[in-house]
Coordinates of C-alpha atoms in Angstrom, one line a residue:
M15 CA -64.4 24.6 8.7
T16 CA -64.3 28.2 8.2
I17 CA -61.3 30.2 7.8
T18 CA -60.9 34.1 7.3
V19 CA -58.9 36.3 5.2
Q20 CA -56.3 37.4 8.4
E21 CA -55.9 33.4 9.4
A22 CA -55.2 32.4 6.1
K23 CA -52.4 35.6 5.7
E24 CA -50.9 33.7 9.2
I25 CA -50.4 30.5 7.5
I26 CA -48.9 32.3 4.5
A27 CA -46.8 34.0 6.5
Q28 CA -45.2 31.0 8.0
E29 CA -44.7 29.1 4.9
I30 CA -42.8 32.3 4.0
E31 CA -40.5 31.3 6.6
N32 CA -40.6 27.8 6.2
L33 CA -39.6 27.9 2.6
A34 CA -36.7 30.8 3.2
E35 CA -35.3 29.2 5.4
R36 CA -34.9 25.8 3.7
N37 CA -33.9 27.3 0.6
R38 CA -31.6 29.8 2.3
E39 CA -33.0 32.1 0.3
P40 CA -31.9 36.0 -0.5
E41 CA -33.6 38.9 1.4
W42 CA -34.4 40.7 -1.7
M43 CA -36.6 37.6 -2.6
T44 CA -38.4 36.7 0.7
R45 CA -39.3 40.8 0.6
I46 CA -40.9 39.8 -2.8
R47 CA -42.9 37.1 -0.8
Y48 CA -44.1 39.3 1.8
K49 CA -45.0 42.2 -0.6
A50 CA -47.2 39.4 -2.1
L51 CA -48.6 38.7 1.2
E52 CA -50.0 42.2 1.6
A53 CA -51.5 41.9 -1.8
F54 CA -53.5 39.2 -0.8
E55 CA -56.3 40.8 0.9
N56 CA -57.7 43.0 -1.2
A57 CA -56.4 41.5 -4.6
P58 CA -59.5 41.2 -6.4
H59 CA -60.5 37.1 -7.3
S60 CA -63.1 36.0 -9.5
D61 CA -62.5 31.7 -10.4
P62 CA -65.7 30.4 -12.0
V63 CA -65.1 26.9 -10.1
I64 CA -63.3 28.0 -6.7
S65 CA -64.9 30.4 -4.6
E66 CA -62.3 33.0 -2.3
E67 CA -64.1 30.7 0.8
E68 CA -63.0 27.5 -1.1
L69 CA -59.4 28.9 -2.2
L70 CA -59.0 29.8 1.9
H71 CA -59.5 26.5 2.6
F72 CA -57.2 24.8 0.2
I73 CA -54.6 27.3 1.9
A74 CA -55.6 26.2 5.1
K75 CA -55.8 22.4 3.9
P76 CA -53.8 22.1 1.1
E77 CA -53.5 18.3 0.6
I78 CA -55.9 15.8 -0.1
E79 CA -57.1 13.1 2.4
G80 CA -57.0 9.2 1.8
L81 CA -53.1 9.7 -0.4
P82 CA -50.6 7.4 1.5
E83 CA -48.4 9.8 3.8
K84 CA -45.1 8.8 2.8
V85 CA -44.7 6.3 -0.5
E86 CA -41.4 4.5 -0.1
S87 CA -41.8 1.8 -3.1
L88 CA -44.2 1.6 -6.1
D89 CA -46.3 -0.7 -3.8
D90 CA -47.5 2.0 -1.8
L91 CA -49.2 3.4 -4.6
P92 CA -53.5 3.7 -4.6
P93 CA -53.9 0.4 -6.6
E94 CA -55.9 2.0 -9.6
M95 CA -52.9 4.2 -10.0
K96 CA -50.5 1.4 -10.0
A97 CA -52.8 -0.6 -12.0
L98 CA -52.5 3.0 -15.0
L99 CA -49.3 3.1 -14.8
D100 CA -49.1 -1.0 -15.8
R101 CA -51.3 -0.6 -18.3
L102 CA -49.2 2.7 -20.1
G103 CA -46.5 0.5 -20.0
I104 CA -44.2 3.3 -18.1
S105 CA -40.8 2.4 -17.0
E106 CA -40.1 1.7 -13.2
V107 CA -37.7 4.4 -13.5
E108 CA -40.6 6.7 -14.3
Q109 CA -42.9 5.2 -12.5
K110 CA -40.9 6.3 -9.8
Y111 CA -40.4 9.7 -10.6
I112 CA -44.1 10.0 -10.9
A113 CA -44.4 8.5 -7.6
G114 CA -42.3 11.1 -6.1
L115 CA -39.7 8.9 -5.3
A116 CA -35.8 10.0 -5.5
V117 CA -34.9 8.5 -8.8
Q118 CA -30.7 7.2 -8.8
T119 CA -30.3 6.4 -12.1
D120 CA -27.2 6.5 -14.7
T121 CA -29.6 8.1 -17.1
G122 CA -30.1 10.6 -14.5
I123 CA -26.8 11.5 -13.7
I124 CA -25.5 11.5 -17.1
Y125 CA -28.0 13.7 -18.5
N126 CA -26.8 16.4 -15.5
E127 CA -23.6 15.8 -16.4
F128 CA -24.5 16.6 -19.8
L129 CA -26.2 19.8 -19.1
K130 CA -22.9 21.0 -17.3
E131 CA -21.2 20.9 -19.9
W132 CA -23.4 23.0 -22.2
E133 CA -24.0 25.4 -19.2
K134 CA -20.3 26.1 -20.6
K135 CA -21.4 27.0 -24.0
G136 CA -24.2 29.3 -22.8
L137 CA -27.0 26.9 -21.7
I138 CA -28.0 27.7 -18.1
V139 CA -31.1 24.5 -16.9
L140 CA -31.4 25.2 -12.9
P141 CA -33.8 24.3 -10.4
M142 CA -35.4 28.0 -9.8
E143 CA -34.2 28.1 -6.2
E144 CA -30.7 27.3 -7.1
A145 CA -31.0 30.2 -9.8
V146 CA -31.6 32.8 -7.4
K147 CA -28.6 32.4 -5.5
R148 CA -25.9 31.9 -8.3
Y149 CA -27.7 34.3 -10.8
P150 CA -29.5 36.9 -8.8
D151 CA -28.9 39.6 -11.5
I152 CA -30.8 37.9 -14.3
V153 CA -33.6 36.8 -12.1
K154 CA -34.1 39.9 -10.3
R155 CA -34.6 42.0 -14.1
H156 CA -36.7 38.8 -14.9
F157 CA -38.7 37.9 -11.9
L158 CA -42.5 39.0 -11.8
Q159 CA -41.8 41.2 -15.0
M160 CA -45.1 40.2 -16.4
F161 CA -47.4 40.1 -13.4
S162 CA -48.5 41.9 -10.8
V163 CA -49.6 40.2 -6.9
N164 CA -52.4 43.2 -7.2
E165 CA -53.8 41.5 -10.6
S166 CA -55.6 38.6 -8.3
K167 CA -55.5 36.5 -5.5
M168 CA -54.1 33.6 -7.3
A169 CA -50.9 35.5 -8.5
A170 CA -50.5 37.0 -5.0
Y171 CA -50.7 33.5 -3.0
H172 CA -48.1 31.9 -5.8
T173 CA -45.9 34.6 -4.9
A174 CA -45.9 34.2 -1.7
V175 CA -45.6 30.6 -1.2
W176 CA -44.0 29.6 -4.7
N177 CA -41.3 26.6 -4.7
G178 CA -39.6 24.7 -7.2
G179 CA -39.8 25.8 -10.6
I180 CA -37.2 26.1 -13.6
F181 CA -34.7 28.5 -14.6
L182 CA -34.2 28.4 -18.3
Y183 CA -31.2 30.5 -19.9
V184 CA -30.1 30.4 -23.3
K185 CA -26.7 32.8 -24.3
E186 CA -27.0 34.6 -27.4
G187 CA -26.4 32.7 -30.7
L188 CA -26.9 29.3 -28.8
K189 CA -28.3 26.7 -31.2
V190 CA -29.4 23.9 -29.0
P191 CA -29.9 20.7 -31.0
F192 CA -31.4 18.4 -29.1
P193 CA -35.0 18.9 -27.1
L194 CA -34.6 19.4 -23.4
H195 CA -36.5 17.2 -21.2
L196 CA -36.9 18.1 -17.8
F197 CA -37.6 14.7 -16.7
F198 CA -35.1 14.3 -14.1
L199 CA -34.1 17.6 -13.2
I200 CA -37.3 18.3 -12.0
Q201 CA -38.6 15.2 -10.4
E202 CA -39.6 17.1 -6.6
S203 CA -40.2 20.5 -8.6
A204 CA -42.9 19.2 -10.8
L205 CA -44.7 17.7 -7.9
A206 CA -44.7 21.2 -5.9
Q207 CA -47.8 23.5 -5.1
A208 CA -46.7 26.9 -7.4
P209 CA -43.5 26.1 -9.0
H210 CA -41.9 29.5 -10.8
I211 CA -40.9 29.0 -14.4
I212 CA -38.6 31.7 -16.0
I213 CA -37.1 31.1 -19.9
I214 CA -35.1 33.8 -21.3
A215 CA -34.0 32.9 -24.9
E216 CA -31.7 35.7 -25.8
P217 CA -31.2 37.0 -29.4
N218 CA -30.7 34.6 -32.2
T219 CA -31.4 30.9 -30.1
E220 CA -33.3 28.1 -30.7
F221 CA -33.9 25.5 -28.3
H222 CA -37.1 23.3 -27.8
L223 CA -38.0 22.6 -23.7
I224 CA -40.5 19.7 -22.8
E225 CA -41.9 20.2 -19.7
G226 CA -44.1 17.9 -17.8
C227 CA -44.9 13.9 -18.1
T228 CA -47.4 11.7 -19.9
A229 CA -48.5 9.9 -17.0
P230 CA -50.7 11.2 -14.2
V231 CA -48.5 12.5 -11.5
L232 CA -49.1 11.7 -8.0
V233 CA -49.7 15.1 -6.3
R234 CA -51.0 15.8 -3.3
H235 CA -52.1 19.1 -3.4
S236 CA -55.8 19.7 -4.0
L237 CA -54.7 23.1 -5.7
H238 CA -51.4 23.7 -8.4
L239 CA -50.8 27.5 -9.1
D240 CA -47.9 27.8 -11.7
M241 CA -46.3 30.4 -13.4
T242 CA -44.4 30.7 -16.3
E243 CA -42.9 33.7 -17.7
A244 CA -40.8 33.6 -21.2
Y245 CA -38.9 36.2 -22.9
I246 CA -38.2 35.6 -26.5
H247 CA -35.7 38.1 -27.7
E248 CA -35.1 39.1 -31.4
G249 CA -34.4 36.8 -34.0
A250 CA -35.2 33.5 -31.2
R251 CA -36.6 30.3 -32.2
A252 CA -38.3 29.2 -29.1
Q253 CA -40.5 25.6 -28.4
L254 CA -42.3 24.9 -25.0
T255 CA -44.4 21.8 -25.2
V256 CA -45.9 21.0 -22.1
L257 CA -47.4 17.4 -21.3
Q258 CA -50.1 17.5 -18.2
N259 CA -51.8 14.2 -17.2
W260 CA -53.4 15.7 -13.0
P261 CA -55.4 13.4 -10.9
E262 CA -59.2 13.7 -11.1
Y263 CA -58.9 15.8 -7.8
V264 CA -56.5 18.5 -8.8
H265 CA -57.8 22.4 -9.9
T266 CA -55.0 23.9 -12.1
R267 CA -54.4 27.6 -12.6
P268 CA -51.5 27.7 -15.2
M269 CA -50.5 31.1 -15.3
T270 CA -48.2 31.8 -18.8
R271 CA -47.2 35.0 -20.5
A272 CA -44.6 35.6 -22.8
R273 CA -42.9 38.3 -24.6
V274 CA -41.9 38.1 -28.3
G275 CA -39.3 40.3 -29.7
K276 CA -39.1 41.5 -33.4
N277 CA -38.5 38.6 -36.1
A278 CA -38.6 36.1 -33.1
R279 CA -40.6 32.9 -32.9
F280 CA -42.3 31.0 -30.3
I281 CA -44.5 28.1 -30.6
N282 CA -46.2 27.0 -27.1
T283 CA -48.1 23.2 -27.1
T284 CA -50.2 22.1 -24.1
V285 CA -51.4 18.4 -24.5
G286 CA -53.7 17.8 -21.9
L287 CA -54.1 14.2 -21.3
G288 CA -55.5 15.0 -18.0
T289 CA -57.1 18.4 -16.8
G290 CA -57.9 17.8 -13.3
R291 CA -60.8 18.5 -11.8
S292 CA -61.1 21.6 -13.3
N293 CA -58.6 24.3 -15.5
I294 CA -58.5 27.7 -16.0
A295 CA -55.8 29.8 -17.7
N296 CA -56.0 32.6 -20.1
P297 CA -52.2 33.0 -21.3
K298 CA -51.1 36.4 -22.7
Y299 CA -48.6 37.2 -25.1
W300 CA -47.1 40.6 -26.5
V301 CA -45.7 39.9 -30.0
E302 CA -43.5 42.7 -31.7
E303 CA -42.2 43.5 -35.4
N304 CA -42.5 40.1 -37.7
G305 CA -42.6 38.3 -34.1
Y306 CA -44.9 35.1 -34.4
V307 CA -46.7 33.1 -31.6
E308 CA -48.3 29.9 -32.1
L309 CA -50.7 28.6 -29.3
N310 CA -51.7 25.1 -29.6
G311 CA -54.0 23.2 -27.3
I312 CA -55.0 19.7 -27.1
I313 CA -57.8 18.7 -24.6
L314 CA -58.6 15.1 -23.6
G315 CA -62.0 16.1 -21.3
Q316 CA -63.4 13.3 -19.1
K317 CA -65.5 12.5 -16.5
D318 CA -67.3 15.9 -15.2
W319 CA -64.0 18.3 -15.4
Y320 CA -64.3 21.7 -16.5
V321 CA -62.0 23.3 -18.8
D322 CA -61.8 27.2 -19.5
L323 CA -59.1 28.1 -21.9
G324 CA -58.3 31.6 -22.7
G325 CA -55.3 33.1 -24.7
E326 CA -54.8 37.0 -25.2
M327 CA -52.4 37.8 -27.9
Y328 CA -51.8 41.3 -28.5
L329 CA -49.7 41.7 -32.0
R330 CA -47.9 44.9 -31.0
G331 CA -45.2 45.3 -34.1
R332 CA -45.7 45.7 -37.5
G333 CA -46.2 42.6 -39.5
A334 CA -46.7 40.7 -36.4
A335 CA -48.6 37.2 -36.4
G336 CA -50.1 34.6 -34.2
I337 CA -52.3 31.7 -34.1
N338 CA -54.6 30.0 -31.3
A339 CA -55.1 27.1 -31.9
S340 CA -57.3 23.8 -30.4
K341 CA -58.6 20.5 -31.0
S342 CA -60.7 18.9 -27.6
V343 CA -61.9 15.4 -27.5
I344 CA -65.0 15.9 -24.7
M345 CA -66.6 12.5 -22.7
D346 CA -68.9 11.7 -20.2
E347 CA -70.1 14.7 -18.9
A348 CA -66.8 17.2 -19.3
T349 CA -67.5 20.5 -20.1
V350 CA -64.5 22.6 -22.2
I351 CA -64.5 26.4 -22.9
T352 CA -62.5 28.1 -25.3
R353 CA -61.7 32.0 -25.1
G354 CA -58.8 33.2 -27.3
V355 CA -58.6 37.3 -28.0
I356 CA -56.0 38.3 -30.8
R357 CA -56.1 42.2 -31.0
A358 CA -54.2 44.0 -33.5
E359 CA -52.4 47.2 -33.0
A360 CA -50.0 47.7 -35.4
P361 CA -49.8 47.5 -39.5
K362 CA -50.1 44.1 -41.5
T363 CA -50.5 42.1 -38.8
K364 CA -52.2 38.7 -38.8
G365 CA -54.5 36.4 -36.5
H366 CA -56.5 33.7 -36.5
I367 CA -58.3 30.9 -34.2
S368 CA -59.5 27.7 -34.6
C369 CA -61.3 26.2 -32.7
D370 CA -62.1 21.8 -32.8
A371 CA -64.2 19.8 -30.9
L372 CA -65.5 16.0 -31.1
L373 CA -68.1 15.6 -28.2
M374 CA -68.0 11.9 -27.7
S375 CA -71.1 11.4 -25.3
D376 CA -74.2 13.5 -24.9
G377 CA -73.5 15.0 -21.7
A378 CA -70.7 16.4 -23.3
T379 CA -69.9 19.9 -23.4
M380 CA -68.3 22.1 -25.7
E381 CA -68.2 26.2 -25.7
T382 CA -66.1 28.4 -28.0
Y383 CA -66.0 32.3 -27.7
P384 CA -63.5 33.7 -30.4
G385 CA -62.7 37.7 -29.9
L386 CA -61.0 39.6 -32.8
V387 CA -59.9 43.3 -32.4
S388 CA -58.6 45.4 -34.5
K389 CA -57.2 48.9 -34.2
V390 CA -55.8 49.0 -37.5
D391 CA -56.9 48.9 -41.1
D392 CA -55.1 46.7 -42.7
A393 CA -54.7 43.7 -40.1
E394 CA -56.3 40.5 -41.5
L395 CA -57.7 38.6 -38.1
S396 CA -59.9 35.5 -39.0
H397 CA -61.2 32.8 -37.0
E398 CA -63.1 29.4 -37.8
A399 CA -65.1 26.3 -35.1
A400 CA -66.0 23.1 -35.9
I401 CA -68.2 21.2 -33.2
G402 CA -69.3 18.1 -33.7
K403 CA -69.8 13.9 -33.1
I404 CA -68.0 11.0 -35.3
R405 CA -69.9 10.3 -37.8
E406 CA -71.9 6.9 -38.4
E407 CA -71.0 6.2 -42.1
E408 CA -66.8 7.0 -40.8
L409 CA -67.5 3.7 -38.4
F410 CA -69.1 2.1 -40.7
Y411 CA -66.3 2.1 -43.0
L412 CA -63.3 1.3 -40.7
M413 CA -65.6 -1.3 -39.3
S414 CA -66.3 -2.7 -42.6
R415 CA -62.2 -2.9 -43.2
G416 CA -62.0 -5.4 -40.0
L417 CA -61.7 -3.3 -37.2
S418 CA -63.7 -3.2 -34.2
E419 CA -65.9 -0.1 -33.3
E420 CA -63.9 0.0 -30.7
K421 CA -60.6 0.3 -33.0
A422 CA -62.6 2.3 -35.5
T423 CA -63.3 5.0 -33.0
Q424 CA -59.5 5.4 -31.4
L425 CA -58.6 5.8 -34.7
I426 CA -60.7 8.6 -35.6
V427 CA -60.0 10.2 -32.1
K428 CA -55.8 10.1 -32.8
G429 CA -56.6 10.9 -36.7
F430 CA -58.4 13.8 -35.5
L431 CA -56.0 15.2 -32.9
E432 CA -52.4 14.1 -35.1
P433 CA -52.3 17.4 -36.7
M434 CA -51.1 18.9 -33.3
L435 CA -49.0 16.6 -32.6
R436 CA -46.3 16.8 -35.4
D437 CA -43.7 18.7 -33.2
I438 CA -44.0 16.1 -30.1
P439 CA -40.7 13.4 -30.0
M440 CA -41.7 9.8 -30.8
E441 CA -41.1 8.6 -27.1
F442 CA -43.7 10.8 -26.1
L443 CA -46.1 10.4 -29.0
V444 CA -46.1 6.6 -28.5
E445 CA -47.5 7.1 -24.6
I446 CA -50.1 9.7 -25.8
R447 CA -51.4 7.7 -28.5
R448 CA -52.2 4.7 -25.9
I449 CA -53.7 7.2 -23.1
I450 CA -55.7 8.4 -26.0
E451 CA -56.7 5.1 -26.9
L452 CA -57.5 4.3 -23.1
A453 CA -59.3 7.3 -22.4
V454 CA -62.1 6.5 -25.3
S455 CA -62.2 2.7 -24.6
G456 CA -63.1 3.7 -20.7
G457 CA -60.3 2.5 -19.5
M458 CA -58.9 5.5 -17.4

């Protein structure tokens, strides 16, 4: 079926009306959606995997065929997915979340009550649709301030139909002593097609936000477009850990941008246990005086998946620093490409790009294109890359100690990835290690 741009716009317009009515959203947000719709037609499109014709097809027919129409119990899940969840040792509560079932548990209720108590102290964590109505002034000042609807068709489409997502606000001086895992709060938003996330860390705040799930989430959309805008103000210390495990039929296009203020620190770690059919991202960070940003990526490439990850850092203030590091384990016929760029625009800035890859098969492909750009004469910029296979002497040594080849391979892969998992809470590490073991042994 061929669809024209005009037909796609009509479909998007209908979706805007549906969202506005369902969410009872204020008129100013609906106007933003329609502005994006008008930009959609002439906005450029340059995706190496999804052509413009395919994008229009996704808009016309967004849901995957062959999945259960309605999941009322875990027994309705596709057998292979239920078997994988069981192999991973995922609890029944988490399996229900993954399947998109309503989770009514004491834990979820307690967690929401807990957040209400912290809201009195200045920690606001809300679904984005609710934040638009409860905190319109704050949302207006931050929504779509780092993106333009004219920059790409993907950005315009997301803005027109965004649904779900999270609003996180941390009041000045507040230090949150526990990781914020948005597990129960976003059980519906996490399954949305185009969630929008806004993170605001006021000066001298501290928090660690964990978003996502280690197990493969059952989604019905073939294209997932999430957008994250993070505002990390002076002296703030923020960590964002994103856990991704997309089914192999999903194309994901995460859009992330952050402003990191004077003396602020932002660490963004993405653990891509399942990247989906294709995953293309180019996050951007603007770093002010003595600010620091660290972008860490763990990529598990399997089957014929295509992963193309960028990452642009603009070191705008004196003494600003940035690190862009990735570790990839690539199997089967998968392709992984990394394209980090660091631009030094102020004196005494420092930046480093590192890319390490472990190729697990002859058909696996890794490409890396580091970019270092300096506009000053005293910047310190560097890059390193290492691509290789498991050495036979490593396997031989471990096998001589009594390990099977499979167990020895799993141990080497986990050891290769371990340095980037240092800040992830233990309950997630257990599942991440189990998924790595299954993937390496061909059990995924």
